[in-house]
PDB file of C-alpha atoms and ligand atoms in Angstrom:
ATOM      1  CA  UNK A   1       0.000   0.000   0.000  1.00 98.00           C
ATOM      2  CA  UNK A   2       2.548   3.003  -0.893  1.00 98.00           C
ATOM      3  CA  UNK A   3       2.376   6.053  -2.085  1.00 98.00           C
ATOM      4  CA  UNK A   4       0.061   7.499   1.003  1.00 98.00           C
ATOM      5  CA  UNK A   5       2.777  10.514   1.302  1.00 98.00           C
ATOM      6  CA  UNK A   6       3.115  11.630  -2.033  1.00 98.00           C
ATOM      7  CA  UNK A   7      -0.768  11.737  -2.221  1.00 98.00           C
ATOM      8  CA  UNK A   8      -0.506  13.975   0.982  1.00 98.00           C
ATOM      9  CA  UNK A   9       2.686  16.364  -1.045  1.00 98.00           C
ATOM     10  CA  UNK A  10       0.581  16.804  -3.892  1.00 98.00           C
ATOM     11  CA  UNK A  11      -2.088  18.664  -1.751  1.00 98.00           C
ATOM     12  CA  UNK A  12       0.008  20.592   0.616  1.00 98.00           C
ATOM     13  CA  UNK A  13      -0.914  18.372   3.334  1.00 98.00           C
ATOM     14  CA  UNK A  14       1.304  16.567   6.173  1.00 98.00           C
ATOM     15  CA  UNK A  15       2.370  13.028   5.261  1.00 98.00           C
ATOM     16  CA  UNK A  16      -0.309  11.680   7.976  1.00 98.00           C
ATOM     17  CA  UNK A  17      -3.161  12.683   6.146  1.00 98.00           C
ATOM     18  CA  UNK A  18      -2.365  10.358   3.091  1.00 98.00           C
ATOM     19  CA  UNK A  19      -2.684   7.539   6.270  1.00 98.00           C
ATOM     20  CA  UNK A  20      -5.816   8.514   7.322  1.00 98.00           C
ATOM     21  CA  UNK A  21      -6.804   9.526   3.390  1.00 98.00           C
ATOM     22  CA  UNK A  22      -5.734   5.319   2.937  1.00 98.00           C
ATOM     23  CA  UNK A  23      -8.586   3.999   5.394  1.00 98.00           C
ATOM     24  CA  UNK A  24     -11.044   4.473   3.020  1.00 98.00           C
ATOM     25  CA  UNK A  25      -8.802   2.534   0.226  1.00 98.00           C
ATOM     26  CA  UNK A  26      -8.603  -0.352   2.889  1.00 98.00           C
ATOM     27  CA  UNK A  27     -12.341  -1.014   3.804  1.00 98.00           C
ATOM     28  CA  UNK A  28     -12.791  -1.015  -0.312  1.00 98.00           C
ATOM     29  CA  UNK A  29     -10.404  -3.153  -1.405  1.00 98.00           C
ATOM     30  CA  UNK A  30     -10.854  -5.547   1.646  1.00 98.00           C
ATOM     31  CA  UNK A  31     -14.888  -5.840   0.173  1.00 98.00           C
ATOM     32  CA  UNK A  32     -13.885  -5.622  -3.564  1.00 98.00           C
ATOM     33  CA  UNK A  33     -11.771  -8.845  -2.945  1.00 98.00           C
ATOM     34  CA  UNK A  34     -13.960 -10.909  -0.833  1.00 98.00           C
ATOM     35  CA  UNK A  35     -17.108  -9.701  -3.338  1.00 98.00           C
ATOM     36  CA  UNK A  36     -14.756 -11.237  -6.098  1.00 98.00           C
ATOM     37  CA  UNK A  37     -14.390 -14.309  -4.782  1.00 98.00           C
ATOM     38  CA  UNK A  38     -10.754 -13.739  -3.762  1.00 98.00           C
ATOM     39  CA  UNK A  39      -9.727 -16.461  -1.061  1.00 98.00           C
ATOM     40  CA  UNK A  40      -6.665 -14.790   0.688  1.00 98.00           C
ATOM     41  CA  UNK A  41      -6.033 -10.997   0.957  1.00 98.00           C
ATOM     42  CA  UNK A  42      -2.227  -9.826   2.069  1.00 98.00           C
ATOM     43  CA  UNK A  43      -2.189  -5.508   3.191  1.00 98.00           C
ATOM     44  CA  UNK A  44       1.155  -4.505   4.147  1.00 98.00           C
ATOM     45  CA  UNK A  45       0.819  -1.904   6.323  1.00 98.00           C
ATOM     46  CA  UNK A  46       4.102  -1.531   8.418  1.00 98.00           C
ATOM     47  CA  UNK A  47       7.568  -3.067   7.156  1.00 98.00           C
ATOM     48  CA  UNK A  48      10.050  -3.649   9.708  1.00 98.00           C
ATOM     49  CA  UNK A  49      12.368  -1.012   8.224  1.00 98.00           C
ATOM     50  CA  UNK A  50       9.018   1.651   8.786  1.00 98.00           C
ATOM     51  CA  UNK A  51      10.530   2.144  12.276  1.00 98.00           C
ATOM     52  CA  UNK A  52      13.280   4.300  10.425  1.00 98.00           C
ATOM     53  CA  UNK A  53      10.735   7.072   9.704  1.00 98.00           C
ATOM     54  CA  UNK A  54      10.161   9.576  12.659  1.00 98.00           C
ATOM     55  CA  UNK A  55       8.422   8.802  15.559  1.00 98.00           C
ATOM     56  CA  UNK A  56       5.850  11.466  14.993  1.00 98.00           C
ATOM     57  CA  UNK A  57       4.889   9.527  11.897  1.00 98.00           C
ATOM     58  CA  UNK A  58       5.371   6.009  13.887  1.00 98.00           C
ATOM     59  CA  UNK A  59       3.417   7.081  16.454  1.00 98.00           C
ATOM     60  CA  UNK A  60       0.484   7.911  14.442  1.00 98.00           C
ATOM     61  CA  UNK A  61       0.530   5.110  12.499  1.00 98.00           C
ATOM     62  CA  UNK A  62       0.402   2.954  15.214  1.00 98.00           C
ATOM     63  CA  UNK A  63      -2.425   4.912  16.770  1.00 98.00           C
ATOM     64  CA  UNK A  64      -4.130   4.825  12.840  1.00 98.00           C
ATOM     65  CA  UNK A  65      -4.148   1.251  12.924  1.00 98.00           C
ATOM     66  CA  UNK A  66      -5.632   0.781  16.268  1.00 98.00           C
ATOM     67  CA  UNK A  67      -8.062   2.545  15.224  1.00 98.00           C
ATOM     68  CA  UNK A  68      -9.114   1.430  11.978  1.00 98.00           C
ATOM     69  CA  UNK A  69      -9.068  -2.188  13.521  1.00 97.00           C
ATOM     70  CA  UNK A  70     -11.205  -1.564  16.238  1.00 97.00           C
ATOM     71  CA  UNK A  71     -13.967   0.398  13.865  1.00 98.00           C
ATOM     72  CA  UNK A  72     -13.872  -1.899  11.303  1.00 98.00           C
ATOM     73  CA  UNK A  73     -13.504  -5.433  13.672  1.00 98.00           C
ATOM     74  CA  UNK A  74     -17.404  -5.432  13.260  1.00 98.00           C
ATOM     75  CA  UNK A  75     -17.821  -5.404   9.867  1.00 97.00           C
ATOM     76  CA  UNK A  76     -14.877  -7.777   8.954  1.00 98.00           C
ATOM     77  CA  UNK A  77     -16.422 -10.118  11.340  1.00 98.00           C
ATOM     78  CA  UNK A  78     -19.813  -9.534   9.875  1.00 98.00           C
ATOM     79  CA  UNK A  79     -18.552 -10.318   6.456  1.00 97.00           C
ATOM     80  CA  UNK A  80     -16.562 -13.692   7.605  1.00 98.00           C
ATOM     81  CA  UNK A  81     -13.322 -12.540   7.225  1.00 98.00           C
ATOM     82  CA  UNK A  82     -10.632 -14.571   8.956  1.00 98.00           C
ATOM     83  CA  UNK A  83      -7.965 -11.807  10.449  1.00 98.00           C
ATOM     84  CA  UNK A  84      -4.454 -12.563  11.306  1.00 98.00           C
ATOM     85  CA  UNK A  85      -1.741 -10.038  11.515  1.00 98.00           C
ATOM     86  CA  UNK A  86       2.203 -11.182  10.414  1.00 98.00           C
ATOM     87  CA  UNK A  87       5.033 -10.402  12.355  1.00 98.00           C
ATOM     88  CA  UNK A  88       3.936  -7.903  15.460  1.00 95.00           C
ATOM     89  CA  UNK A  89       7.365  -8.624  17.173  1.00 96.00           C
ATOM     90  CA  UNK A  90       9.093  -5.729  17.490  1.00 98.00           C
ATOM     91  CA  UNK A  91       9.292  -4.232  21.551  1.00 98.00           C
ATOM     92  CA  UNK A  92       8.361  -1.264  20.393  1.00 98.00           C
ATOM     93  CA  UNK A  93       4.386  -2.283  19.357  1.00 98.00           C
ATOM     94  CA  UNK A  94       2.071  -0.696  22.091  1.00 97.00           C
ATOM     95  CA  UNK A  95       0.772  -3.343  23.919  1.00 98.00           C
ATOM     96  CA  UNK A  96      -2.744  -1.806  23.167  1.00 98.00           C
ATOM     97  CA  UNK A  97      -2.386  -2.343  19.656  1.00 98.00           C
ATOM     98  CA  UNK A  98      -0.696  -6.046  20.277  1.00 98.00           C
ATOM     99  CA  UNK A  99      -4.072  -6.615  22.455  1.00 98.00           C
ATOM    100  CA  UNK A 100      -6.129  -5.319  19.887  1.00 98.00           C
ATOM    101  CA  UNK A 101      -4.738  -7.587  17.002  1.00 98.00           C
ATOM    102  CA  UNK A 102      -4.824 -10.813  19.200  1.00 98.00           C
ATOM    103  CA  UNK A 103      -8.768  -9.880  19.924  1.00 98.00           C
ATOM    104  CA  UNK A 104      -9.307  -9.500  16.026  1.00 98.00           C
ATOM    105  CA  UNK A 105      -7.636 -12.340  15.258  1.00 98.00           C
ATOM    106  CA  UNK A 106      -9.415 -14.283  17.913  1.00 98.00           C
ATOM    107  CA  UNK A 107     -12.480 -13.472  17.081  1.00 98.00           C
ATOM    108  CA  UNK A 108     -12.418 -13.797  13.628  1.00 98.00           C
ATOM    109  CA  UNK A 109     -10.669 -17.059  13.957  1.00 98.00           C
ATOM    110  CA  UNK A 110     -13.462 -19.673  12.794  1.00 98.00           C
ATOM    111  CA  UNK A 111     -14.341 -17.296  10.024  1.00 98.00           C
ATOM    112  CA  UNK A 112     -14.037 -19.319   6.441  1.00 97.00           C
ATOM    113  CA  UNK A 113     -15.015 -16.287   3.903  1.00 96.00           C
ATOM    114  CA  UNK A 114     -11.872 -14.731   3.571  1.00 98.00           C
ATOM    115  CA  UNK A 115      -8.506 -14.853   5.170  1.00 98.00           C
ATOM    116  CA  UNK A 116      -7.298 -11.293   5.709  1.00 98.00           C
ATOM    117  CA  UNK A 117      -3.513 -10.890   6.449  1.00 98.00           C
ATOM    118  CA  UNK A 118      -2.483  -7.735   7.756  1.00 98.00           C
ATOM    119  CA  UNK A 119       1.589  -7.697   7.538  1.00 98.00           C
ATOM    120  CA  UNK A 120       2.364  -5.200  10.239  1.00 98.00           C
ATOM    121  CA  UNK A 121       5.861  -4.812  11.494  1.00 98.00           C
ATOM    122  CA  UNK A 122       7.085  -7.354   8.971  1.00 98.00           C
ATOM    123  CA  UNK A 123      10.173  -8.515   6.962  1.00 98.00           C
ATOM    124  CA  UNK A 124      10.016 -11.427   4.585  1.00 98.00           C
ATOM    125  CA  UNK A 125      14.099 -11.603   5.591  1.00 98.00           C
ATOM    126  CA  UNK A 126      13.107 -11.713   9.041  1.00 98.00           C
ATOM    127  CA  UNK A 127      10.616 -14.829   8.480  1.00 98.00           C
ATOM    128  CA  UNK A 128      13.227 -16.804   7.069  1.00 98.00           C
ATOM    129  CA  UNK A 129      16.003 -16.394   9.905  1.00 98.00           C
ATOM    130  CA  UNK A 130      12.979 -16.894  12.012  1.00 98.00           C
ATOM    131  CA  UNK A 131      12.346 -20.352  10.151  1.00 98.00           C
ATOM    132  CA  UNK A 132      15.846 -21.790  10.375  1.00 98.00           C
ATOM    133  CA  UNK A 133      16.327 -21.013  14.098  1.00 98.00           C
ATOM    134  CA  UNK A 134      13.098 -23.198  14.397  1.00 98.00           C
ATOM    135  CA  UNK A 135      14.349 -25.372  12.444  1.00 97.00           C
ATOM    136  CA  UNK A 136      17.827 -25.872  14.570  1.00 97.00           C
ATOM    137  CA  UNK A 137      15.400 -25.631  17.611  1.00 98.00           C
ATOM    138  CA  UNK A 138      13.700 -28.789  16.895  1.00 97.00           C
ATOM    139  CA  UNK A 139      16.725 -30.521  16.263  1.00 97.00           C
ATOM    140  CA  UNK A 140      16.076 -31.348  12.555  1.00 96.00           C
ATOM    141  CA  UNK A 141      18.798 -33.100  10.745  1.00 97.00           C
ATOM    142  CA  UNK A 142      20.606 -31.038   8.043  1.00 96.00           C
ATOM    143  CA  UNK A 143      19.517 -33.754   5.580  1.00 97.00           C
ATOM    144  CA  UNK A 144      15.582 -33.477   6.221  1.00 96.00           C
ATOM    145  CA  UNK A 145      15.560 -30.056   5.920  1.00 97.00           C
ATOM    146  CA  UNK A 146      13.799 -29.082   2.459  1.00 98.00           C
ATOM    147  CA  UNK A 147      11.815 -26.370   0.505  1.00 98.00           C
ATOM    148  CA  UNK A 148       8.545 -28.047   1.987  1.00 96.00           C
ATOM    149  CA  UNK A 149       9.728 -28.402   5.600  1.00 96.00           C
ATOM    150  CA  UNK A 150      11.314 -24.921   5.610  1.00 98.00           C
ATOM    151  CA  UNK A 151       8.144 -23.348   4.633  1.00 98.00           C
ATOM    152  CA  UNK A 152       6.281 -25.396   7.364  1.00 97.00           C
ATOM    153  CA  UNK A 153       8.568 -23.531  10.143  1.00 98.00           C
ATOM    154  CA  UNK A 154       7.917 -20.129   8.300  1.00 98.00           C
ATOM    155  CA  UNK A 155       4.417 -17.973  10.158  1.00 98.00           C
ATOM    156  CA  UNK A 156       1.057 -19.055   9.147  1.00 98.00           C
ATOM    157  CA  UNK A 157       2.336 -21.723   6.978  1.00 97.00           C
ATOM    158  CA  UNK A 158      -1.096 -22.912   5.772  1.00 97.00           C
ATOM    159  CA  UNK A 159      -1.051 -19.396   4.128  1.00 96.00           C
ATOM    160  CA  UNK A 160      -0.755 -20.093   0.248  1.00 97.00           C
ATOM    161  CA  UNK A 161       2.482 -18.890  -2.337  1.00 97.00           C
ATOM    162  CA  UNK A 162       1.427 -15.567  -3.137  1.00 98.00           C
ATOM    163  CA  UNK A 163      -0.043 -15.530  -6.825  1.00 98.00           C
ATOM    164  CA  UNK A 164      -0.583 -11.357  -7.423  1.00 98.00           C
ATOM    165  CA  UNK A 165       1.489  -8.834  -6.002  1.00 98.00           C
ATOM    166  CA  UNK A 166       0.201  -5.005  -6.844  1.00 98.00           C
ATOM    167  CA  UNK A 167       1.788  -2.245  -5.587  1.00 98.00           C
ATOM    168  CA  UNK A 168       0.522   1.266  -5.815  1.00 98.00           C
ATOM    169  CA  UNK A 169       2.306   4.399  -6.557  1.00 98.00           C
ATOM    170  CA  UNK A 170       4.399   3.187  -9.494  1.00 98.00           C
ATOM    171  CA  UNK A 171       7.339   2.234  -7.551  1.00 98.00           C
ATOM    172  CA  UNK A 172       8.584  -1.420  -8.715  1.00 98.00           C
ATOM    173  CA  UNK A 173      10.539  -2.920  -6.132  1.00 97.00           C
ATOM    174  CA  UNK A 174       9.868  -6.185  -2.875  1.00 98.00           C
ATOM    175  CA  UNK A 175      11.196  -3.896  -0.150  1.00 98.00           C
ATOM    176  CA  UNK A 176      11.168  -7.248   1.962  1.00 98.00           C
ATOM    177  CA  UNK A 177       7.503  -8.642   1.051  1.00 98.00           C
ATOM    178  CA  UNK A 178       6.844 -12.468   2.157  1.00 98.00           C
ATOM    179  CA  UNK A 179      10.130 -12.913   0.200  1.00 98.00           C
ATOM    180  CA  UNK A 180       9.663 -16.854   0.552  1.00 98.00           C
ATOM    181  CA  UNK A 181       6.293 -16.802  -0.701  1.00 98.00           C
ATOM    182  CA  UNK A 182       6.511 -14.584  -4.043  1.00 98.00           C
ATOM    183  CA  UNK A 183       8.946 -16.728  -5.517  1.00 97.00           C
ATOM    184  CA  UNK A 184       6.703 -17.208  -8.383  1.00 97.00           C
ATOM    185  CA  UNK A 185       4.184 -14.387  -7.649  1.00 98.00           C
ATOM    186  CA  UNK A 186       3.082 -12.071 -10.435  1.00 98.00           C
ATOM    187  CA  UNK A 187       3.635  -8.348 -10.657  1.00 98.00           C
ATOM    188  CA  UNK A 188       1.657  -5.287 -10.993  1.00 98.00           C
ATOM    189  CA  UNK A 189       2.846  -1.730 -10.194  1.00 98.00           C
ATOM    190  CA  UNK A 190      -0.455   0.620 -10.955  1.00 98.00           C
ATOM    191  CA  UNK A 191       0.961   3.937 -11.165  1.00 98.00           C
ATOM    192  CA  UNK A 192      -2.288   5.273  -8.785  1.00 98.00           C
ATOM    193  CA  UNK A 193      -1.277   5.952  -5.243  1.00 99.00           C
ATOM    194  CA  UNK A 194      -2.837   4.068  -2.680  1.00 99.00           C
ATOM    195  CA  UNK A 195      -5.050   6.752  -0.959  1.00 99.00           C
ATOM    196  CA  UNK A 196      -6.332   7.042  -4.765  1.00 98.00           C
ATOM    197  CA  UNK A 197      -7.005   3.097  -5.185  1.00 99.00           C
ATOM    198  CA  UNK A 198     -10.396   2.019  -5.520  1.00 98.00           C
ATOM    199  CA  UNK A 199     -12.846  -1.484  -5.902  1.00 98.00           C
ATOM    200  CA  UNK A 200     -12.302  -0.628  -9.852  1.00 98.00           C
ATOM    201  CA  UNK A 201      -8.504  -0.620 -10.143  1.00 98.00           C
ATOM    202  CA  UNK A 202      -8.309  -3.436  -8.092  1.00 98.00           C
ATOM    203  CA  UNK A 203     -10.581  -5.580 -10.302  1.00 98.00           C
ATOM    204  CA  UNK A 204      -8.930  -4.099 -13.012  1.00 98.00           C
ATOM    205  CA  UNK A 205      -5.224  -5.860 -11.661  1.00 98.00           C
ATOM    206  CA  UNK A 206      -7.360  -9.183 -11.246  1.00 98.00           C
ATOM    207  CA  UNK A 207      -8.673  -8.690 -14.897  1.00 98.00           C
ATOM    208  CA  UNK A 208      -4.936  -8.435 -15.686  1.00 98.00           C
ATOM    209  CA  UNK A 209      -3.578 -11.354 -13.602  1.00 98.00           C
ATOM    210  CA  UNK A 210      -6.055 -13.660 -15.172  1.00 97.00           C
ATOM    211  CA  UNK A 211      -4.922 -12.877 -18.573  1.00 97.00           C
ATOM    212  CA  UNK A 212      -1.011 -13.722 -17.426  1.00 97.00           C
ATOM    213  CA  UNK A 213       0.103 -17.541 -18.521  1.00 94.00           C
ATOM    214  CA  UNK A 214       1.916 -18.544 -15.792  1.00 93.00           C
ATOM    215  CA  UNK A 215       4.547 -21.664 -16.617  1.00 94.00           C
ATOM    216  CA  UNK A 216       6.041 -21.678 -13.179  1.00 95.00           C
ATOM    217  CA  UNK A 217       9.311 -22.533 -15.022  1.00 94.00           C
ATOM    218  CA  UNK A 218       7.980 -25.285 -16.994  1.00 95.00           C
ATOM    219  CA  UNK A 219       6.502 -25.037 -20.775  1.00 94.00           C
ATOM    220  CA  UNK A 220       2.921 -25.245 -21.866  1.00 88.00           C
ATOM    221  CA  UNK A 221       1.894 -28.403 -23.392  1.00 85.00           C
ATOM    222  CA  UNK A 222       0.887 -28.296 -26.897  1.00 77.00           C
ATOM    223  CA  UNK A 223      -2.381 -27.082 -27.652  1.00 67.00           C
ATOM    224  CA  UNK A 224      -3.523 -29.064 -30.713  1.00 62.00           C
ATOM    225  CA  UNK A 225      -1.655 -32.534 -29.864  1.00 56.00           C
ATOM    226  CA  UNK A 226       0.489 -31.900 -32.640  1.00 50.00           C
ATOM    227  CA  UNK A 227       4.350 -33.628 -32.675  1.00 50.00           C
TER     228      UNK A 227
HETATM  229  C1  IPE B 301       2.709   3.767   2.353  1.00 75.42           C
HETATM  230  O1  IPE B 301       2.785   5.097   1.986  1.00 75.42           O
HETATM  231  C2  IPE B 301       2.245   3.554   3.764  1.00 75.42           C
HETATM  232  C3  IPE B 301       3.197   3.007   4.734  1.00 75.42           C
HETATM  233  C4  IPE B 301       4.386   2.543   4.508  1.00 75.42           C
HETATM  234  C5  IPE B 301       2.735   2.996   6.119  1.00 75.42           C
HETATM  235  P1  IPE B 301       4.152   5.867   2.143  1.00 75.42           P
HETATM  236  O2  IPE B 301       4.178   6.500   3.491  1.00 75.42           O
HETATM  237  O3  IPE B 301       5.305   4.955   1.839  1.00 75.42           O
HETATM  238  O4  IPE B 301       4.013   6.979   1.017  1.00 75.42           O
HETATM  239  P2  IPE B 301       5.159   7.582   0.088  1.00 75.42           P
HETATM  240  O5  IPE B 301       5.934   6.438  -0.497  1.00 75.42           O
HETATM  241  O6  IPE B 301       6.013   8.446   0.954  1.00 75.42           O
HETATM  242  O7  IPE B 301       4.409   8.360  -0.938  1.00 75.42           O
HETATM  243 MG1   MG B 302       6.442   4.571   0.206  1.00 75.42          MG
END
């Protein structure tokens, strides 16, 4: 979800009014996905290299997110949404907030409609050092480890690879996304920023996924049987 402080430049407004400006992006895109049938939803709202910004902006973020959960936990749960929230292990997360994800996630828990990830305070680098050490923790032989019981050590590992990846604002890059689980993701960088992002554009990136031909490395057979 980027671009929230150029969309707050570009109107001579502070950088925390794209935030608040991005709520309304959320609560859309959250119901234009589980409307389209769309069985797991990833938002990345706070990376763990976010902490570098100021801790005015920090702060309110923190205090943005707390809020927007606790408006919106109604709804979410009304609409059978399944909330979890990846990483949340930094010291430095209000315990307020920490309380406030565990209660969404709790009661959303037996929810089947969609599964709503919120990555907040996470690193795809930091999920994979978190993996091995679990691995070495349980003792398990050099020789057993593979791609399939890595992933099982990694959060949430019933969570799907991740098959779309949009980003807003034009920028094209990971900065450390579920780095393990886009290996074969595909791509699309909508130049619109986030606080700008609406039901439409987001069908529009499903219409485009759905016209990709993914070969996850392999070729297609042939189409006609021919030799
Ligand atoms: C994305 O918007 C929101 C968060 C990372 C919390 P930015 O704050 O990165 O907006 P730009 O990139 O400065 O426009
Ligand atoms: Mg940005």
């Amino acid at each position: 979800m980027d671009g929230n402080g150029r969309w707050a430049a570009q109107r001579s407004l502070p950088r925390t009014s794209g935030h608040r400006a991005a709520e309304t992006t959320v609560i859309d895109v959250i119901e234009a996905a589980r409307a389209a049938g769309v069985g797991w939803l990833s938002l990345y709202a706070f990376s763990t290299e976010n902490w570098r910004r100021p801790s005015s902006e920090v702060d309110f973020l923190m205090q943005l997110v707390r809020r927007v959960v606790r408006k919106h936990a109604p709804l979410l749960h009304a609409r059978g949404i399944r909330c979890r929230f990846l990483g949340m292990t930094d010291p430095r997360i209000p315990a307020e907030l920490a309380q406030d994800f565990t209660d969404l996630m709790t009661l959303t828990s037996d929810n089947r409609g969609m599964t709503l990830t919120i990555a907040f305070d996470h690193g795809g680098r930091r999920d994979i050092v978190e993996a091995a050490r679990s691995l070495i923790r349980a003792g398990v032989p050099a020789e057993a480890v593979t791609e399939q019981s890595f992933a099982a050590h990694l959060p949430f590992p019933d969570t799907p690879d991740v098959d779309l990846v949009i980003r807003t604002s034009g920028e094209q890059r990971i900065s450390n996304f579920m780095l393990w689980q886009v290996a074969y993701a595909e791509w699309i960088f909508p130049r619109v920023l986030w606080p700008d992002f609406r039901a439409p554009h987001f069908l529009e990136c499903l219409h485009t996924y759905q016209q990709r031909e993914r070969r996850f490395g392999d070729v297609l057979p042939k189409q006609n049987g021919g030799s």
